[in-house]
XYZ file of C-alpha atoms in Angstrom:
715
model
C 13.390 72.241 -112.305
C 12.948 74.737 -109.460
C 9.856 72.952 -108.099
C 11.574 69.521 -108.021
C 14.850 69.634 -106.106
C 17.311 67.082 -107.525
C 20.145 65.849 -105.264
C 22.516 62.959 -105.993
C 24.673 61.536 -103.215
C 28.006 59.714 -103.306
C 26.257 56.335 -103.497
C 24.447 57.274 -106.705
C 21.062 57.723 -105.009
C 19.011 60.663 -106.275
C 16.515 62.341 -103.959
C 13.765 64.224 -105.794
C 12.051 66.609 -103.380
C 8.766 68.009 -104.664
C 8.217 71.650 -103.675
C 5.691 73.055 -106.090
C 4.267 76.547 -106.265
C 1.448 76.995 -103.775
C 0.680 75.314 -100.462
C 0.635 71.705 -101.745
C 2.073 69.510 -104.460
C -0.642 68.876 -107.051
C -0.897 66.969 -110.333
C -1.195 70.016 -112.602
C 0.729 71.319 -115.602
C 3.605 72.430 -113.372
C 3.879 68.875 -112.060
C 3.689 67.323 -115.512
C 6.490 69.542 -116.794
C 8.684 69.018 -113.739
C 8.167 65.249 -113.795
C 9.029 65.051 -117.504
C 12.248 67.009 -116.950
C 13.158 64.940 -113.881
C 12.609 61.646 -115.690
C 14.771 62.767 -118.608
C 17.563 63.556 -116.190
C 17.156 60.265 -114.292
C 17.088 58.241 -117.503
C 20.350 59.912 -118.601
C 22.217 59.080 -115.355
C 25.071 56.611 -115.886
C 25.758 55.510 -112.304
C 22.301 55.763 -110.760
C 21.628 53.264 -107.959
C 18.212 54.393 -106.674
C 15.660 57.178 -106.413
C 13.836 58.649 -103.422
C 10.650 60.638 -104.058
C 10.119 63.092 -101.171
C 8.135 66.229 -100.393
C 9.092 69.586 -98.943
C 5.442 70.265 -98.044
C 3.528 69.078 -94.985
C 1.447 66.991 -97.387
C 3.311 64.437 -99.499
C 1.134 65.039 -102.564
C -2.412 66.356 -102.782
C -3.456 64.691 -106.024
C -5.070 66.079 -109.144
C -5.899 69.747 -109.639
C -9.662 69.864 -109.195
C -9.863 73.256 -110.893
C -8.755 71.523 -114.094
C -11.396 68.858 -113.595
C -14.123 71.441 -113.015
C -13.108 73.305 -116.155
C -13.327 70.206 -118.370
C -16.481 70.189 -120.468
C -18.074 68.076 -123.193
C -15.995 68.530 -126.333
C -12.735 68.523 -124.355
C -12.550 64.739 -124.099
C -9.591 64.195 -126.420
C -7.423 66.878 -124.805
C -8.432 65.790 -121.312
C -7.563 62.170 -121.964
C -4.245 63.141 -123.573
C -3.201 64.982 -120.400
C -4.205 62.004 -118.299
C -2.198 59.668 -120.490
C 0.782 62.003 -120.151
C 0.616 61.645 -116.358
C 0.381 57.877 -116.662
C 3.269 57.761 -119.102
C 5.411 59.563 -116.529
C 4.520 57.093 -113.809
C 5.275 54.157 -116.110
C 8.654 55.692 -116.956
C 9.289 55.940 -113.225
C 8.411 52.257 -112.864
C 10.701 51.335 -115.772
C 13.822 52.968 -114.336
C 16.522 50.305 -113.948
C 16.917 51.103 -110.233
C 14.575 50.861 -107.217
C 12.381 53.874 -106.457
C 11.167 54.644 -102.922
C 8.325 56.939 -101.862
C 9.187 58.746 -98.601
C 5.679 59.652 -97.451
C 5.870 62.465 -94.888
C 2.220 63.569 -94.982
C -1.146 62.837 -96.550
C -0.986 60.970 -99.854
C -4.511 60.884 -101.216
C -5.778 60.405 -104.740
C -3.026 61.254 -107.214
C -0.562 61.421 -104.328
C -1.195 57.801 -103.441
C -1.094 56.858 -107.128
C 2.390 58.381 -107.323
C 3.402 56.334 -104.278
C 1.963 53.149 -105.818
C 4.211 53.688 -108.855
C 7.247 53.359 -106.569
C 8.838 50.005 -105.753
C 8.880 50.593 -102.008
C 6.791 52.873 -99.792
C 7.910 54.185 -96.395
C 5.472 56.311 -94.384
C 5.751 58.501 -91.326
C 3.808 56.794 -88.540
C 1.708 59.785 -87.574
C -2.060 60.289 -87.441
C -1.738 63.304 -89.757
C -0.698 60.921 -92.528
C -3.680 59.612 -94.478
C -3.455 57.289 -97.448
C -6.100 56.313 -99.950
C -8.028 56.923 -103.140
C -11.091 59.043 -102.256
C -11.962 60.069 -105.822
C -15.303 58.229 -105.753
C -16.549 60.743 -103.168
C -16.114 63.457 -105.804
C -17.848 61.547 -108.587
C -14.527 60.493 -110.154
C -12.210 57.492 -110.301
C -8.480 57.257 -109.567
C -7.291 58.046 -113.091
C -3.530 58.024 -112.538
C -3.345 54.255 -112.554
C -4.913 53.827 -109.124
C -7.613 51.372 -110.128
C -5.294 49.162 -112.160
C -2.418 49.207 -109.667
C -4.642 48.487 -106.662
C -6.218 45.495 -108.406
C -2.800 44.185 -109.456
C -1.353 44.761 -106.000
C -4.182 43.438 -103.799
C -6.505 41.515 -106.066
C -10.061 42.492 -106.948
C -11.817 41.667 -103.672
C -9.362 43.468 -101.420
C -8.992 46.444 -103.774
C -12.704 47.184 -104.253
C -13.409 48.636 -100.770
C -10.620 51.183 -101.240
C -11.852 52.064 -104.723
C -15.638 52.030 -104.240
C -15.768 53.522 -100.748
C -12.822 55.914 -100.970
C -11.525 54.578 -97.651
C -8.763 56.661 -96.063
C -6.394 54.751 -93.808
C -3.597 55.529 -91.384
C -0.024 54.280 -91.864
C -0.367 51.332 -89.462
C -3.436 50.061 -91.326
C -1.667 50.603 -94.657
C 1.305 48.559 -93.422
C -0.964 45.701 -92.393
C -2.732 45.803 -95.768
C 0.537 45.777 -97.721
C 0.028 49.261 -99.160
C 3.229 50.501 -97.528
C 6.198 48.365 -96.552
C 7.820 50.314 -93.726
C 7.039 52.943 -91.060
C 9.339 55.447 -89.362
C 8.638 57.519 -86.272
C 10.078 60.887 -87.381
C 10.239 62.926 -90.569
C 14.009 63.119 -90.305
C 14.176 59.317 -90.475
C 12.339 59.031 -93.805
C 15.130 59.765 -96.255
C 17.794 57.732 -94.374
C 15.411 54.761 -94.214
C 14.675 55.056 -97.923
C 18.359 55.158 -98.819
C 19.121 52.269 -96.474
C 16.552 50.107 -98.254
C 17.988 51.031 -101.654
C 21.516 50.137 -100.537
C 20.250 46.805 -99.230
C 18.884 45.965 -102.706
C 22.228 46.175 -104.504
C 22.530 43.116 -106.708
C 18.789 42.383 -106.502
C 17.518 43.148 -110.008
C 13.899 42.389 -109.076
C 13.887 45.281 -106.572
C 13.579 47.674 -109.522
C 10.620 45.806 -110.999
C 7.005 46.293 -110.014
C 5.217 42.990 -109.286
C 3.081 43.334 -112.428
C 6.204 43.799 -114.578
C 7.851 40.599 -113.350
C 7.808 37.456 -115.453
C 5.053 35.045 -114.452
C 3.156 37.594 -112.335
C -0.376 36.636 -111.322
C -2.919 38.947 -109.739
C -3.602 37.931 -106.124
C -6.902 36.085 -105.857
C -6.987 35.203 -109.523
C -8.133 36.776 -112.790
C -11.603 37.114 -114.275
C -11.695 33.419 -115.153
C -11.330 32.358 -111.522
C -14.613 30.612 -110.529
C -14.939 32.602 -107.311
C -14.297 35.948 -109.003
C -16.483 35.058 -111.972
C -19.408 34.737 -109.571
C -18.517 38.042 -107.873
C -18.243 39.813 -111.211
C -21.699 38.542 -112.171
C -23.528 39.749 -109.046
C -21.501 42.888 -108.180
C -23.158 45.256 -110.710
C -26.644 44.481 -109.383
C -25.504 44.899 -105.782
C -23.871 48.216 -106.649
C -26.920 49.470 -108.551
C -29.073 48.701 -105.528
C -26.788 50.870 -103.419
C -26.375 53.807 -105.823
C -29.874 53.594 -107.368
C -28.209 54.458 -110.667
C -27.668 58.054 -109.557
C -23.896 57.888 -109.011
C -21.994 56.829 -112.135
C -18.512 56.748 -110.562
C -18.847 53.475 -108.594
C -20.188 51.678 -111.653
C -17.353 52.921 -113.877
C -14.784 52.045 -111.195
C -16.142 48.494 -110.977
C -15.993 48.155 -114.747
C -12.370 49.365 -114.864
C -11.387 47.091 -111.980
C -12.839 44.036 -113.728
C -11.119 44.993 -116.979
C -7.827 45.097 -115.044
C -8.328 41.357 -114.478
C -8.891 40.693 -118.169
C -6.393 42.918 -119.940
C -2.649 43.495 -119.873
C -1.495 46.261 -117.532
C -1.055 49.074 -120.085
C -4.282 48.364 -121.955
C -6.183 48.343 -118.661
C -4.683 51.744 -117.915
C -6.147 53.152 -121.139
C -9.563 51.797 -120.153
C -9.143 53.562 -116.821
C -8.277 56.831 -118.622
C -11.421 56.593 -120.719
C -13.436 56.022 -117.553
C -12.056 59.146 -115.894
C -12.618 61.198 -119.040
C -16.258 60.147 -119.141
C -16.836 60.897 -115.453
C -15.101 64.277 -115.525
C -17.634 65.510 -118.077
C -20.717 64.527 -116.052
C -22.838 67.022 -114.089
C -22.602 64.688 -111.092
C -18.819 65.111 -110.885
C -19.116 68.890 -111.280
C -21.672 69.018 -108.492
C -19.733 66.818 -106.112
C -16.379 68.536 -106.698
C -17.949 71.984 -106.291
C -19.600 71.149 -102.981
C -17.732 68.300 -101.309
C -14.319 69.822 -101.965
C -14.408 73.540 -102.686
C -17.506 74.568 -100.703
C -16.656 72.269 -97.796
C -13.170 73.723 -97.553
C -14.503 77.286 -97.618
C -17.038 76.550 -94.876
C -14.600 74.699 -92.633
C -11.981 77.407 -93.063
C -14.357 80.002 -91.687
C -16.139 81.270 -94.768
C -19.207 82.205 -92.701
C -17.302 83.328 -89.592
C -17.116 87.070 -88.842
C -13.747 88.559 -89.707
C -11.706 90.411 -87.150
C -13.012 88.529 -84.102
C -10.247 86.650 -82.252
C -10.602 82.840 -81.969
C -12.593 81.726 -78.933
C -12.795 78.478 -77.009
C -15.509 77.082 -74.772
C -14.082 75.767 -71.500
C -17.270 75.189 -69.501
C -20.515 74.273 -71.244
C -23.958 74.114 -69.709
C -26.563 71.853 -71.340
C -30.189 72.243 -70.267
C -32.222 69.095 -70.774
C -30.694 65.618 -70.623
C -33.008 64.087 -73.203
C -32.067 62.830 -76.652
C -30.547 66.110 -77.876
C -29.021 67.289 -74.610
C -27.270 64.016 -73.864
C -25.815 63.959 -77.379
C -24.507 67.521 -77.051
C -22.922 66.642 -73.700
C -21.197 63.631 -75.255
C -19.638 65.418 -78.238
C -18.508 68.295 -76.016
C -16.845 65.973 -73.495
C -15.180 64.104 -76.357
C -13.652 67.452 -77.345
C -12.301 67.922 -73.820
C -14.873 70.479 -72.656
C -16.172 70.532 -69.074
C -19.947 69.918 -69.267
C -22.725 70.600 -66.767
C -25.720 68.473 -67.833
C -28.805 69.816 -66.053
C -32.309 68.393 -65.882
C -35.268 68.774 -63.511
C -33.987 65.857 -61.406
C -30.594 64.367 -60.746
C -31.914 60.962 -61.850
C -32.869 62.389 -65.236
C -29.457 64.048 -65.537
C -27.717 60.783 -64.635
C -29.690 58.955 -67.296
C -28.445 61.553 -69.763
C -24.846 60.960 -68.723
C -25.363 57.193 -69.032
C -25.843 57.754 -72.757
C -22.236 58.930 -73.002
C -21.069 55.929 -71.001
C -22.807 53.540 -73.412
C -21.201 55.179 -76.434
C -17.791 55.186 -74.788
C -18.134 51.524 -73.832
C -18.636 50.686 -77.504
C -15.453 52.571 -78.381
C -13.551 50.650 -75.706
C -14.896 47.335 -77.053
C -13.723 48.259 -80.560
C -10.263 49.120 -79.271
C -10.673 52.813 -80.100
C -10.416 53.951 -76.475
C -8.773 52.846 -73.233
C -10.658 52.492 -69.953
C -8.606 55.354 -68.471
C -9.464 57.663 -71.362
C -13.124 56.663 -71.139
C -13.214 57.575 -67.453
C -11.441 60.870 -68.082
C -14.137 61.807 -70.620
C -16.968 60.794 -68.286
C -15.405 62.815 -65.467
C -15.895 65.930 -67.611
C -19.712 65.545 -67.443
C -21.428 66.710 -64.250
C -25.079 65.577 -64.106
C -27.093 67.871 -61.870
C -30.451 69.374 -60.967
C -28.868 72.395 -59.280
C -28.935 75.774 -60.990
C -25.784 76.971 -59.257
C -23.669 74.265 -60.884
C -24.041 76.247 -64.104
C -22.235 79.244 -62.632
C -19.343 80.406 -64.775
C -20.356 78.658 -68.018
C -19.094 80.569 -71.035
C -21.785 78.886 -73.148
C -25.150 77.443 -72.155
C -27.096 75.449 -74.743
C -30.766 75.045 -73.946
C -32.140 71.801 -75.402
C -35.589 71.579 -73.831
C -38.911 70.813 -75.512
C -39.846 72.928 -78.561
C -42.131 75.331 -76.715
C -41.707 79.103 -76.731
C -42.971 79.589 -73.170
C -40.745 76.885 -71.707
C -37.688 78.173 -73.508
C -38.411 81.716 -72.309
C -38.671 80.408 -68.763
C -35.279 78.670 -69.000
C -33.659 81.848 -70.289
C -35.055 84.053 -67.525
C -34.171 81.598 -64.756
C -30.677 80.562 -65.797
C -29.119 83.192 -68.042
C -27.630 84.835 -64.962
C -25.379 81.796 -64.420
C -23.334 82.664 -67.491
C -19.817 83.996 -67.032
C -19.327 87.651 -68.050
C -19.611 87.795 -71.824
C -21.059 84.278 -71.900
C -23.337 83.155 -74.727
C -26.828 81.640 -74.538
C -27.590 79.185 -77.329
C -30.987 77.704 -78.083
C -31.114 74.302 -79.740
C -34.295 74.736 -81.738
C -35.262 73.449 -85.143
C -38.063 75.885 -85.949
C -38.751 78.640 -83.394
C -37.513 82.108 -84.444
C -34.421 83.169 -82.522
C -35.439 86.811 -82.362
C -38.631 85.856 -80.525
C -36.796 83.421 -78.259
C -34.329 86.195 -77.413
C -37.133 88.409 -76.091
C -36.710 86.723 -72.700
C -32.988 87.518 -72.616
C -31.404 90.333 -70.650
C -28.579 90.417 -73.190
C -29.953 89.744 -76.661
C -26.624 90.436 -78.355
C -25.321 87.285 -76.653
C -28.276 85.120 -77.720
C -28.015 82.776 -80.718
C -29.559 79.646 -82.193
C -27.428 76.489 -82.270
C -29.418 73.800 -84.073
C -28.030 70.272 -83.683
C -29.257 67.276 -85.652
C -30.170 63.874 -84.255
C -28.315 61.748 -83.368
C -25.825 64.423 -82.351
C -22.868 62.045 -82.091
C -23.283 60.991 -85.746
C -24.676 64.019 -87.568
C -21.821 66.264 -88.750
C -23.705 69.555 -89.162
C -24.617 72.417 -86.835
C -26.938 75.171 -88.083
C -26.146 78.474 -86.376
C -28.967 81.022 -86.470
C -28.472 84.735 -85.885
C -31.311 86.711 -84.342
C -31.977 90.367 -85.149
C -29.674 91.531 -82.328
C -27.071 88.739 -82.236
C -23.569 90.244 -82.183
C -20.666 89.258 -84.384
C -18.713 88.190 -81.292
C -21.525 85.826 -80.298
C -21.665 84.363 -83.794
C -17.905 83.837 -83.751
C -18.096 82.039 -80.395
C -20.864 79.724 -81.620
C -18.961 79.065 -84.834
C -15.739 78.287 -82.995
C -17.633 76.007 -80.592
C -18.997 74.009 -83.537
C -15.489 73.563 -84.909
C -14.199 72.747 -81.402
C -16.605 69.801 -81.178
C -15.626 68.757 -84.718
C -18.842 69.742 -86.442
C -19.303 71.610 -89.716
C -21.161 74.886 -89.069
C -23.407 76.761 -91.468
C -24.679 80.234 -90.578
C -28.185 81.446 -91.443
C -30.412 84.354 -90.556
C -33.579 84.101 -88.529
C -36.759 82.662 -89.996
C -39.459 80.204 -88.996
C -37.783 76.857 -89.577
C -34.536 78.612 -90.563
C -33.042 76.854 -93.580
C -32.830 73.112 -92.913
C -36.188 72.465 -91.254
C -38.024 74.836 -93.576
C -36.538 73.258 -96.698
C -36.824 69.655 -95.546
C -40.439 70.269 -94.595
C -41.312 70.729 -98.261
C -40.222 67.136 -98.994
C -42.578 65.852 -96.317
C -45.352 68.196 -97.415
C -45.170 67.132 -101.045
C -45.249 63.465 -100.076
C -48.392 64.003 -98.007
C -49.995 66.024 -100.822
C -49.465 63.050 -103.134
C -51.165 60.810 -100.578
C -54.133 63.186 -100.506
C -54.301 63.092 -104.324
C -54.870 59.326 -104.190
C -51.446 58.139 -105.373
C -50.139 54.789 -104.150
C -48.118 55.255 -100.924
C -45.472 52.711 -101.931
C -44.978 54.478 -105.250
C -44.568 57.797 -103.432
C -41.921 56.299 -101.182
C -40.107 54.745 -104.119
C -40.019 58.058 -105.978
C -38.394 59.672 -102.948
C -35.684 57.032 -102.968
C -35.418 57.274 -106.762
C -34.184 60.872 -106.516
C -31.591 59.799 -103.965
C -33.216 60.715 -100.659
C -32.274 58.252 -97.895
C -35.904 57.172 -97.400
C -39.317 58.140 -98.683
C -41.225 61.166 -97.307
C -43.822 59.117 -95.409
C -41.177 57.057 -93.590
C -39.387 60.261 -92.596
C -42.628 61.814 -91.397
C -43.196 58.848 -89.109
C -39.733 59.348 -87.595
C -40.197 63.115 -87.230
C -43.617 62.383 -85.693
C -46.982 63.451 -87.032
C -47.991 64.321 -83.470
C -45.009 66.647 -83.099
C -45.943 68.355 -86.358
C -49.516 68.820 -85.142
C -48.300 70.425 -81.911
C -45.804 72.606 -83.777
C -48.561 73.848 -86.042
C -50.624 74.767 -82.983
C -47.662 76.785 -81.702
C -47.229 78.497 -85.081
C -50.922 79.361 -85.138
C -50.587 80.973 -81.696
C -47.587 82.927 -82.982
C -49.544 84.043 -86.047
C -47.091 82.472 -88.502
C -49.021 79.411 -89.665
C -48.700 78.976 -93.454
C -46.261 81.877 -93.577
C -44.287 80.443 -96.496
C -46.757 78.098 -98.194
C -50.297 76.850 -97.873
C -50.236 73.887 -95.499
C -53.984 73.277 -95.568
C -53.777 69.970 -97.438
C -51.073 68.444 -95.252
C -52.695 69.761 -92.079
C -55.964 68.038 -93.002
C -54.169 64.719 -93.530
C -52.204 65.055 -90.277
C -55.327 65.930 -88.316
C -57.136 62.935 -89.779
C -54.246 60.590 -89.083
C -53.597 61.794 -85.528
C -56.939 63.157 -84.381
C -59.249 60.538 -85.841
C -57.050 57.442 -86.013
C -54.376 57.934 -83.364
C -51.568 57.580 -85.917
C -48.975 59.902 -84.395
C -45.830 58.371 -85.872
C -43.401 55.582 -85.129
C -42.871 56.495 -81.480
C -46.626 56.806 -80.962
C -47.400 53.252 -82.046
C -47.442 53.873 -85.790
C -48.254 56.498 -88.379
C -48.185 56.072 -92.129
C -46.503 52.744 -91.378
C -47.184 49.833 -89.042
C -44.107 48.587 -87.173
C -43.575 44.937 -86.261
C -41.596 43.652 -83.286
C -38.931 42.197 -85.598
C -38.133 45.707 -86.874
C -39.957 45.390 -90.183
C -42.556 47.897 -91.311
C -45.349 48.127 -93.854
C -47.750 50.850 -94.987
C -50.686 51.083 -92.582
C -53.658 49.454 -94.381
C -55.954 52.264 -93.276
C -54.005 54.705 -95.451
C -55.258 52.912 -98.558
C -58.843 53.039 -97.323
C -58.611 56.752 -96.520
C -56.828 58.070 -99.608
C -55.698 55.634 -102.300
C -57.559 55.823 -105.630
C -56.547 53.202 -108.181
C -57.621 55.372 -111.112
C -55.319 58.288 -110.223
C -52.031 58.429 -112.122
C -49.238 61.012 -112.248
C -46.153 60.569 -114.463
C -43.289 59.246 -112.387
C -40.985 61.927 -113.817
C -43.358 64.520 -112.369
C -43.475 62.730 -109.026
C -39.697 62.674 -108.805
C -39.364 66.325 -109.790
C -42.102 67.394 -107.392
C -40.246 65.819 -104.473
C -36.906 67.323 -105.519
C -37.968 70.686 -106.922
C -40.022 71.612 -103.855
C -36.817 71.445 -101.822
C -34.728 73.252 -104.429
C -37.277 76.052 -104.777
C -37.452 76.551 -101.012
C -33.655 76.661 -100.796
C -33.616 79.337 -103.495
C -36.262 81.321 -101.620
C -34.096 81.156 -98.512
C -31.199 82.542 -100.546
C -33.366 85.187 -102.184
C -34.734 86.477 -98.871
C -31.419 86.443 -97.009
C -32.164 83.502 -94.718
C -29.181 81.852 -96.369
C -26.100 84.042 -96.224
C -24.138 82.084 -98.820
C -24.667 79.475 -101.505
C -22.059 77.299 -99.775
C -24.089 77.220 -96.568
C -27.143 76.162 -98.551
C -25.385 73.345 -100.380
C -23.481 71.995 -97.383
C -26.524 72.371 -95.142
C -28.808 70.510 -97.513
C -26.392 67.612 -97.970
C -25.217 67.218 -94.364
C -28.341 68.357 -92.543
C -31.331 67.062 -94.466
C -29.860 64.307 -96.625
C -30.187 65.952 -100.027
C -29.024 63.554 -102.746
C -25.210 63.669 -103.021
C -25.364 63.634 -106.829
C -26.939 67.107 -106.750
C -24.003 68.658 -104.914
C -26.619 70.377 -102.774
C -30.002 71.842 -103.592
C -28.666 75.091 -105.061
C -25.696 73.603 -106.921
C -28.171 71.268 -108.634
C -29.614 74.247 -110.545
C -26.207 75.206 -111.954
C -25.704 71.943 -113.826
C -29.391 71.348 -114.567
C -29.307 74.728 -116.327
C -31.004 77.842 -114.963
C -33.236 78.449 -117.991
C -34.154 74.783 -118.196
C -34.911 74.815 -114.465
C -37.194 77.849 -114.812
C -39.029 76.185 -117.709
C -39.525 72.959 -115.763
C -40.800 74.929 -112.762
C -43.344 76.611 -115.021
C -44.573 73.203 -116.241
C -44.936 71.890 -112.702
C -46.632 75.089 -111.525
C -49.202 74.857 -114.320
C -49.992 71.228 -113.466
C -49.721 71.186 -109.669
C -49.835 74.704 -108.284
C -47.999 77.958 -107.713
C -45.740 76.445 -105.070
C -43.599 75.303 -108.020
C -43.095 78.791 -109.473
C -39.386 79.556 -109.823
C -38.204 82.305 -107.441
C -37.317 85.610 -109.101
C -33.650 85.123 -108.237
C -33.427 82.455 -110.958
C -34.366 84.894 -113.733
C -32.073 87.513 -112.222
C -29.153 85.108 -112.557
C -30.194 84.179 -116.095
C -30.319 87.840 -117.105
C -26.901 88.473 -115.568
C -25.418 85.361 -117.166
C -24.395 84.082 -113.745
C -24.523 80.832 -111.818
C -25.278 80.379 -108.122
C -21.813 80.722 -106.573
């Protein structure tokens, strides 16, 4: 009982304060034992008038123990489901106590924590932005298996419950109050327990206060049951709509929908068993293993400084210089100002700099219109951005990020001209997606303070920053860049220097393989569909149009001048297609009037007819399984090569970077994690098949066999 403090007051109200071993309360074996013992004691009380469930931690309850979920494997289904049913039995016993039970929610209550709160008759939450409520299990390939699906449907009805269940929406206390998910808010932690007890006292003589809505006689689910004409229509079309969204690659949403519909058809306790079976099935899938490993464990390690140098004190950027007020520069200025950083946005003319600042004003105006920002706050943020054409305005910057055109000579010129404006110990960061940092640093007078800071477009929406260390970059400089990324609320990964680094180099293989398929005579629409079939946001040809064929052609000219063309793989085939498209037909990409696609004024697009005339051969056929694996395996193999050669410092950086930077399919858990659940030996064998059919670029890197021999996974 040491982890659940049990206190009974003179009014017969028992306060159970959860204070489990470790930093948070979690739904593990310690919880199950403590809850069983607590319920036995509560059920034996003779003069009990109410129960308050509280937490001694900053977080109310963190939910299920994901280590247990990761450890579950095929063959463990019966034991896994039995433990889940034990948790549910405890929550039902809590609901069946003859007195009202109140959840005093002092911190985040997500997943199992919110399920515990839903099992209480009344929920009071601290009105603080640190308090988040919701059921985010779907984002980890799971479903809320502690009764969350069934209780949400019974509480809100199917239509209102589905967004919380299928999207994993996290909400603040005020939103939860409006939605009916909590019934009361308090403004201080000290007020929680008194408010809970006051509500219990006010219910004396009200027998229904101790009954959950679904346990009351004559209860009907809000919005109707499965026989309701409106819901019957929704139930018919929802699976197809969901399949269109998930492409059949994410099983959790489909199982959640099935359980939610069954909650309309079955009695409460039977529906709970269906929910338990759904969780048991999902917990055994490779998709859940991948998503838990990366989206929870790896993400936490990265955001807690897993790639940050140890022993370097925390640093903060106070004055930031941004060179170039174009698409990237204006986005960097915006996110920095939003974080409260003073920004000097410099371009060749003040007009150009002002246009860059106007970008921030447009984004802020949208926030004001949505009620997310006041006019005063908007102006305060804009006042942090100084648009200028004057070099001296950069004086005293502790970080300057150069975001000019991807040209080695131009970037060298910027460094030589403006590096002297840095404050003592200041850092120079180059926002580049491909150019080697060590070569860029050759123009610097202080190469130890030179680093790559690669943002992704659009900067205000993309959550990742790729930090690239040159040969002479110091640990202090890396720490400052890392801390800056966290300061502007981005997730940083750290990689070593290479042409294209990790993200651009790896993503380039997806584009390259798509173009190779075009050159082989395969149907362009089929190629695009295979890209989407593996879970990429769009097909490789559509992405290439956005990236710009013309930009690729110019980049390849630069790489040729640097002597690094085809350094990692033979780009002859793709280069020939690009040169034909751009040089002979003027198809430079979307922003050059069209590329692989034609673009209509109404926003629609279609494959450029000339592509069929140039390349398509109706008699050419490749198995679709091979097409899918070619598009995925090229990326996976390149990620493994980056790990093998030290471009990637950690597996975590590779997985997080591939998901958040280049849109790798979420079901994989990242390009390297994918290999773990696919099976290393099976992966090597499949690579050998693809290499024999399509070329040596599919040969598995040696690091795969090394791991097989050692009996290890990529961790």
